[in-house]
Amino acid sequence: GSGPANNTVEVWSTTDGVTWQAEAPFPASPSHTFGCVVKNGLIWVVGTDGQNLNAGGLPYVWTFDGVTWVQVSASWGASVGLRRNLMGVCVHKDYIYVIGGQEPVFTMAATFFNSIYRSLDGVTWDKVADFPPALFNRSMPCVYSLGGNLYIAGGFTYTDPTRTRYTDEFVSENAGLSW
């Protein structure tokens, strides 16, 4: 299952996709809707909504080297959106990007974020750009880096009564400044 009632701190790894072993558990609260990327040989966990969906986001950043968890930042800053979750996260040209998402309040009144932020270290976040809200007002976009370009594909309006699913794709050839 998914959702806060089924959140966990378990971490599992595999070298062959068949046999799995438990690793050091995530030391913060059980979580879901966080971003996760690999950068410089570390797994980075970015933000979450934590156990209680309506209590607000947990804007922390952690790294994991396969043995030890380290909290990089307790807050990514109000400018990024302290209550942001369900965002797209990827590594592009050595930056961690956070794109889109919404407040972790799963009601029809949730606020969607159309901003793009990036960080080299998980502590300092710089705003790259905003999408026009009419063009990009969604959560759960697939965000990826390929061939020197940054891509955003799809997404979902999780709290929209129609549950709009997007199938469009955007590409940026200049690190998110224009699409």
mmCIF file with all atom_site columns, N, CA, C and O in Angstrom, residues 114-143:
data_model
loop_
_atom_site.group_PDB
_atom_site.id
_atom_site.type_symbol
_atom_site.label_atom_id
_atom_site.label_alt_id
_atom_site.label_comp_id
_atom_site.label_asym_id
_atom_site.label_entity_id
_atom_site.label_seq_id
_atom_site.pdbx_PDB_ins_code
_atom_site.Cartn_x
_atom_site.Cartn_y
_atom_site.Cartn_z
_atom_site.occupancy
_atom_site.B_iso_or_equiv
_atom_site.pdbx_formal_charge
_atom_site.auth_seq_id
_atom_site.auth_comp_id
_atom_site.auth_asym_id
_atom_site.auth_atom_id
_atom_site.pdbx_PDB_model_num
ATOM 1   N N  . ASN A 1 114 ? 4.898  26.047 -9.534  1.00 0.00 ? 114 ASN A N  1
ATOM 2   C CA . ASN A 1 114 ? 5.359  26.047 -10.919 1.00 0.00 ? 114 ASN A CA 1
ATOM 3   C C  . ASN A 1 114 ? 6.813  26.514 -11.016 1.00 0.00 ? 114 ASN A C  1
ATOM 4   O O  . ASN A 1 114 ? 7.301  26.814 -12.086 1.00 0.00 ? 114 ASN A O  1
ATOM 5   N N  . SER A 1 115 ? 7.510  26.553 -9.896  1.00 0.00 ? 115 SER A N  1
ATOM 6   C CA . SER A 1 115 ? 8.881  27.045 -9.861  1.00 0.00 ? 115 SER A CA 1
ATOM 7   C C  . SER A 1 115 ? 9.899  25.919 -10.000 1.00 0.00 ? 115 SER A C  1
ATOM 8   O O  . SER A 1 115 ? 9.617  24.753 -9.741  1.00 0.00 ? 115 SER A O  1
ATOM 9   N N  . ILE A 1 116 ? 11.098 26.333 -10.416 1.00 0.00 ? 116 ILE A N  1
ATOM 10  C CA . ILE A 1 116 ? 12.226 25.424 -10.598 1.00 0.00 ? 116 ILE A CA 1
ATOM 11  C C  . ILE A 1 116 ? 13.368 25.933 -9.733  1.00 0.00 ? 116 ILE A C  1
ATOM 12  O O  . ILE A 1 116 ? 13.758 27.097 -9.825  1.00 0.00 ? 116 ILE A O  1
ATOM 13  N N  . TYR A 1 117 ? 13.902 25.071 -8.863  1.00 0.00 ? 117 TYR A N  1
ATOM 14  C CA . TYR A 1 117 ? 15.046 25.398 -8.017  1.00 0.00 ? 117 TYR A CA 1
ATOM 15  C C  . TYR A 1 117 ? 16.146 24.381 -8.243  1.00 0.00 ? 117 TYR A C  1
ATOM 16  O O  . TYR A 1 117 ? 15.886 23.244 -8.650  1.00 0.00 ? 117 TYR A O  1
ATOM 17  N N  . ARG A 1 118 ? 17.380 24.796 -7.942  1.00 0.00 ? 118 ARG A N  1
ATOM 18  C CA . ARG A 1 118 ? 18.507 23.870 -8.033  1.00 0.00 ? 118 ARG A CA 1
ATOM 19  C C  . ARG A 1 118 ? 19.514 24.164 -6.937  1.00 0.00 ? 118 ARG A C  1
ATOM 20  O O  . ARG A 1 118 ? 19.586 25.269 -6.402  1.00 0.00 ? 118 ARG A O  1
ATOM 21  N N  . SER A 1 119 ? 20.300 23.114 -6.607  1.00 0.00 ? 119 SER A N  1
ATOM 22  C CA . SER A 1 119 ? 21.304 23.225 -5.554  1.00 0.00 ? 119 SER A CA 1
ATOM 23  C C  . SER A 1 119 ? 22.491 22.335 -5.879  1.00 0.00 ? 119 SER A C  1
ATOM 24  O O  . SER A 1 119 ? 22.313 21.215 -6.351  1.00 0.00 ? 119 SER A O  1
ATOM 25  N N  . LEU A 1 120 ? 23.683 22.824 -5.612  1.00 0.00 ? 120 LEU A N  1
ATOM 26  C CA . LEU A 1 120 ? 24.882 22.000 -5.745  1.00 0.00 ? 120 LEU A CA 1
ATOM 27  C C  . LEU A 1 120 ? 25.107 21.140 -4.512  1.00 0.00 ? 120 LEU A C  1
ATOM 28  O O  . LEU A 1 120 ? 25.644 20.041 -4.604  1.00 0.00 ? 120 LEU A O  1
ATOM 29  N N  . ASP A 1 121 ? 24.682 21.653 -3.334  1.00 0.00 ? 121 ASP A N  1
ATOM 30  C CA . ASP A 1 121 ? 25.046 21.008 -2.078  1.00 0.00 ? 121 ASP A CA 1
ATOM 31  C C  . ASP A 1 121 ? 23.874 20.591 -1.199  1.00 0.00 ? 121 ASP A C  1
ATOM 32  O O  . ASP A 1 121 ? 24.072 20.042 -0.124  1.00 0.00 ? 121 ASP A O  1
ATOM 33  N N  . GLY A 1 122 ? 22.618 20.858 -1.615  1.00 0.00 ? 122 GLY A N  1
ATOM 34  C CA . GLY A 1 122 ? 21.458 20.510 -0.808  1.00 0.00 ? 122 GLY A CA 1
ATOM 35  C C  . GLY A 1 122 ? 21.177 21.491 0.306   1.00 0.00 ? 122 GLY A C  1
ATOM 36  O O  . GLY A 1 122 ? 20.203 21.344 1.042   1.00 0.00 ? 122 GLY A O  1
ATOM 37  N N  . VAL A 1 123 ? 22.010 22.512 0.454   1.00 0.00 ? 123 VAL A N  1
ATOM 38  C CA . VAL A 1 123 ? 21.840 23.527 1.492   1.00 0.00 ? 123 VAL A CA 1
ATOM 39  C C  . VAL A 1 123 ? 21.365 24.840 0.876   1.00 0.00 ? 123 VAL A C  1
ATOM 40  O O  . VAL A 1 123 ? 20.373 25.420 1.297   1.00 0.00 ? 123 VAL A O  1
ATOM 41  N N  . THR A 1 124 ? 22.077 25.312 -0.122  1.00 0.00 ? 124 THR A N  1
ATOM 42  C CA . THR A 1 124 ? 21.745 26.566 -0.799  1.00 0.00 ? 124 THR A CA 1
ATOM 43  C C  . THR A 1 124 ? 20.981 26.269 -2.074  1.00 0.00 ? 124 THR A C  1
ATOM 44  O O  . THR A 1 124 ? 21.471 25.540 -2.943  1.00 0.00 ? 124 THR A O  1
ATOM 45  N N  . TRP A 1 125 ? 19.773 26.828 -2.174  1.00 0.00 ? 125 TRP A N  1
ATOM 46  C CA . TRP A 1 125 ? 18.896 26.593 -3.325  1.00 0.00 ? 125 TRP A CA 1
ATOM 47  C C  . TRP A 1 125 ? 18.694 27.898 -4.074  1.00 0.00 ? 125 TRP A C  1
ATOM 48  O O  . TRP A 1 125 ? 18.351 28.917 -3.475  1.00 0.00 ? 125 TRP A O  1
ATOM 49  N N  . ASP A 1 126 ? 18.893 27.874 -5.373  1.00 0.00 ? 126 ASP A N  1
ATOM 50  C CA . ASP A 1 126 ? 18.719 29.038 -6.227  1.00 0.00 ? 126 ASP A CA 1
ATOM 51  C C  . ASP A 1 126 ? 17.536 28.829 -7.151  1.00 0.00 ? 126 ASP A C  1
ATOM 52  O O  . ASP A 1 126 ? 17.392 27.755 -7.755  1.00 0.00 ? 126 ASP A O  1
ATOM 53  N N  . LYS A 1 127 ? 16.720 29.865 -7.272  1.00 0.00 ? 127 LYS A N  1
ATOM 54  C CA . LYS A 1 127 ? 15.595 29.790 -8.194  1.00 0.00 ? 127 LYS A CA 1
ATOM 55  C C  . LYS A 1 127 ? 16.116 29.932 -9.622  1.00 0.00 ? 127 LYS A C  1
ATOM 56  O O  . LYS A 1 127 ? 16.902 30.829 -9.919  1.00 0.00 ? 127 LYS A O  1
ATOM 57  N N  . VAL A 1 128 ? 15.687 29.026 -10.490 1.00 0.00 ? 128 VAL A N  1
ATOM 58  C CA . VAL A 1 128 ? 16.090 29.042 -11.886 1.00 0.00 ? 128 VAL A CA 1
ATOM 59  C C  . VAL A 1 128 ? 15.060 29.799 -12.712 1.00 0.00 ? 128 VAL A C  1
ATOM 60  O O  . VAL A 1 128 ? 15.400 30.681 -13.491 1.00 0.00 ? 128 VAL A O  1
ATOM 61  N N  . ALA A 1 129 ? 13.786 29.453 -12.546 1.00 0.00 ? 129 ALA A N  1
ATOM 62  C CA . ALA A 1 129 ? 12.725 30.051 -13.364 1.00 0.00 ? 129 ALA A CA 1
ATOM 63  C C  . ALA A 1 129 ? 11.369 29.643 -12.827 1.00 0.00 ? 129 ALA A C  1
ATOM 64  O O  . ALA A 1 129 ? 11.262 28.798 -11.939 1.00 0.00 ? 129 ALA A O  1
ATOM 65  N N  . ASP A 1 130 ? 10.339 30.247 -13.380 1.00 0.00 ? 130 ASP A N  1
ATOM 66  C CA . ASP A 1 130 ? 8.946  29.862 -13.154 1.00 0.00 ? 130 ASP A CA 1
ATOM 67  C C  . ASP A 1 130 ? 8.331  29.489 -14.494 1.00 0.00 ? 130 ASP A C  1
ATOM 68  O O  . ASP A 1 130 ? 8.624  30.116 -15.516 1.00 0.00 ? 130 ASP A O  1
ATOM 69  N N  . PHE A 1 131 ? 7.487  28.480 -14.471 1.00 0.00 ? 131 PHE A N  1
ATOM 70  C CA . PHE A 1 131 ? 6.639  28.202 -15.622 1.00 0.00 ? 131 PHE A CA 1
ATOM 71  C C  . PHE A 1 131 ? 5.394  29.066 -15.499 1.00 0.00 ? 131 PHE A C  1
ATOM 72  O O  . PHE A 1 131 ? 4.933  29.320 -14.380 1.00 0.00 ? 131 PHE A O  1
ATOM 73  N N  . PRO A 1 132 ? 4.785  29.493 -16.612 1.00 0.00 ? 132 PRO A N  1
ATOM 74  C CA . PRO A 1 132 ? 3.473  30.130 -16.497 1.00 0.00 ? 132 PRO A CA 1
ATOM 75  C C  . PRO A 1 132 ? 2.499  29.118 -15.885 1.00 0.00 ? 132 PRO A C  1
ATOM 76  O O  . PRO A 1 132 ? 2.463  27.960 -16.317 1.00 0.00 ? 132 PRO A O  1
ATOM 77  N N  . PRO A 1 133 ? 1.732  29.505 -14.850 1.00 0.00 ? 133 PRO A N  1
ATOM 78  C CA . PRO A 1 133 ? 0.846  28.543 -14.181 1.00 0.00 ? 133 PRO A CA 1
ATOM 79  C C  . PRO A 1 133 ? -0.088 27.801 -15.139 1.00 0.00 ? 133 PRO A C  1
ATOM 80  O O  . PRO A 1 133 ? -0.363 26.629 -14.939 1.00 0.00 ? 133 PRO A O  1
ATOM 81  N N  . ALA A 1 134 ? -0.536 28.457 -16.183 1.00 0.00 ? 134 ALA A N  1
ATOM 82  C CA . ALA A 1 134 ? -1.436 27.784 -17.130 1.00 0.00 ? 134 ALA A CA 1
ATOM 83  C C  . ALA A 1 134 ? -0.721 26.680 -17.897 1.00 0.00 ? 134 ALA A C  1
ATOM 84  O O  . ALA A 1 134 ? -1.338 25.723 -18.354 1.00 0.00 ? 134 ALA A O  1
ATOM 85  N N  . LEU A 1 135 ? 0.590  26.806 -18.036 1.00 0.00 ? 135 LEU A N  1
ATOM 86  C CA . LEU A 1 135 ? 1.369  25.817 -18.776 1.00 0.00 ? 135 LEU A CA 1
ATOM 87  C C  . LEU A 1 135 ? 1.796  24.657 -17.889 1.00 0.00 ? 135 LEU A C  1
ATOM 88  O O  . LEU A 1 135 ? 1.822  23.515 -18.317 1.00 0.00 ? 135 LEU A O  1
ATOM 89  N N  . PHE A 1 136 ? 2.134  24.960 -16.645 1.00 0.00 ? 136 PHE A N  1
ATOM 90  C CA . PHE A 1 136 ? 2.680  23.918 -15.766 1.00 0.00 ? 136 PHE A CA 1
ATOM 91  C C  . PHE A 1 136 ? 2.144  24.111 -14.365 1.00 0.00 ? 136 PHE A C  1
ATOM 92  O O  . PHE A 1 136 ? 2.711  24.838 -13.565 1.00 0.00 ? 136 PHE A O  1
ATOM 93  N N  . ASN A 1 137 ? 1.052  23.481 -14.067 1.00 0.00 ? 137 ASN A N  1
ATOM 94  C CA . ASN A 1 137 ? 0.420  23.580 -12.750 1.00 0.00 ? 137 ASN A CA 1
ATOM 95  C C  . ASN A 1 137 ? 0.065  22.154 -12.328 1.00 0.00 ? 137 ASN A C  1
ATOM 96  O O  . ASN A 1 137 ? -1.088 21.748 -12.390 1.00 0.00 ? 137 ASN A O  1
ATOM 97  N N  . ARG A 1 138 ? 1.091  21.400 -11.922 1.00 0.00 ? 138 ARG A N  1
ATOM 98  C CA . ARG A 1 138 ? 0.903  19.971 -11.669 1.00 0.00 ? 138 ARG A CA 1
ATOM 99  C C  . ARG A 1 138 ? 1.901  19.449 -10.645 1.00 0.00 ? 138 ARG A C  1
ATOM 100 O O  . ARG A 1 138 ? 2.885  20.091 -10.345 1.00 0.00 ? 138 ARG A O  1
ATOM 101 N N  . SER A 1 139 ? 1.621  18.278 -10.158 1.00 0.00 ? 139 SER A N  1
ATOM 102 C CA . SER A 1 139 ? 2.566  17.573 -9.300  1.00 0.00 ? 139 SER A CA 1
ATOM 103 C C  . SER A 1 139 ? 2.995  16.290 -10.011 1.00 0.00 ? 139 SER A C  1
ATOM 104 O O  . SER A 1 139 ? 2.481  15.951 -11.068 1.00 0.00 ? 139 SER A O  1
ATOM 105 N N  . MET A 1 140 ? 3.941  15.621 -9.417  1.00 0.00 ? 140 MET A N  1
ATOM 106 C CA . MET A 1 140 ? 4.470  14.335 -9.891  1.00 0.00 ? 140 MET A CA 1
ATOM 107 C C  . MET A 1 140 ? 4.974  14.333 -11.336 1.00 0.00 ? 140 MET A C  1
ATOM 108 O O  . MET A 1 140 ? 4.769  13.370 -12.069 1.00 0.00 ? 140 MET A O  1
ATOM 109 N N  . PRO A 1 141 ? 5.668  15.395 -11.777 1.00 0.00 ? 141 PRO A N  1
ATOM 110 C CA . PRO A 1 141 ? 6.238  15.315 -13.120 1.00 0.00 ? 141 PRO A CA 1
ATOM 111 C C  . PRO A 1 141 ? 7.447  14.383 -13.124 1.00 0.00 ? 141 PRO A C  1
ATOM 112 O O  . PRO A 1 141 ? 8.150  14.260 -12.117 1.00 0.00 ? 141 PRO A O  1
ATOM 113 N N  . CYS A 1 142 ? 7.674  13.725 -14.224 1.00 0.00 ? 142 CYS A N  1
ATOM 114 C CA . CYS A 1 142 ? 8.899  12.956 -14.418 1.00 0.00 ? 142 CYS A CA 1
ATOM 115 C C  . CYS A 1 142 ? 9.950  13.948 -14.912 1.00 0.00 ? 142 CYS A C  1
ATOM 116 O O  . CYS A 1 142 ? 9.739  14.629 -15.913 1.00 0.00 ? 142 CYS A O  1
ATOM 117 N N  . VAL A 1 143 ? 11.045 14.080 -14.192 1.00 0.00 ? 143 VAL A N  1
ATOM 118 C CA . VAL A 1 143 ? 12.093 15.036 -14.524 1.00 0.00 ? 143 VAL A CA 1
ATOM 119 C C  . VAL A 1 143 ? 13.382 14.253 -14.741 1.00 0.00 ? 143 VAL A C  1
ATOM 120 O O  . VAL A 1 143 ? 13.739 13.408 -13.924 1.00 0.00 ? 143 VAL A O  1
#
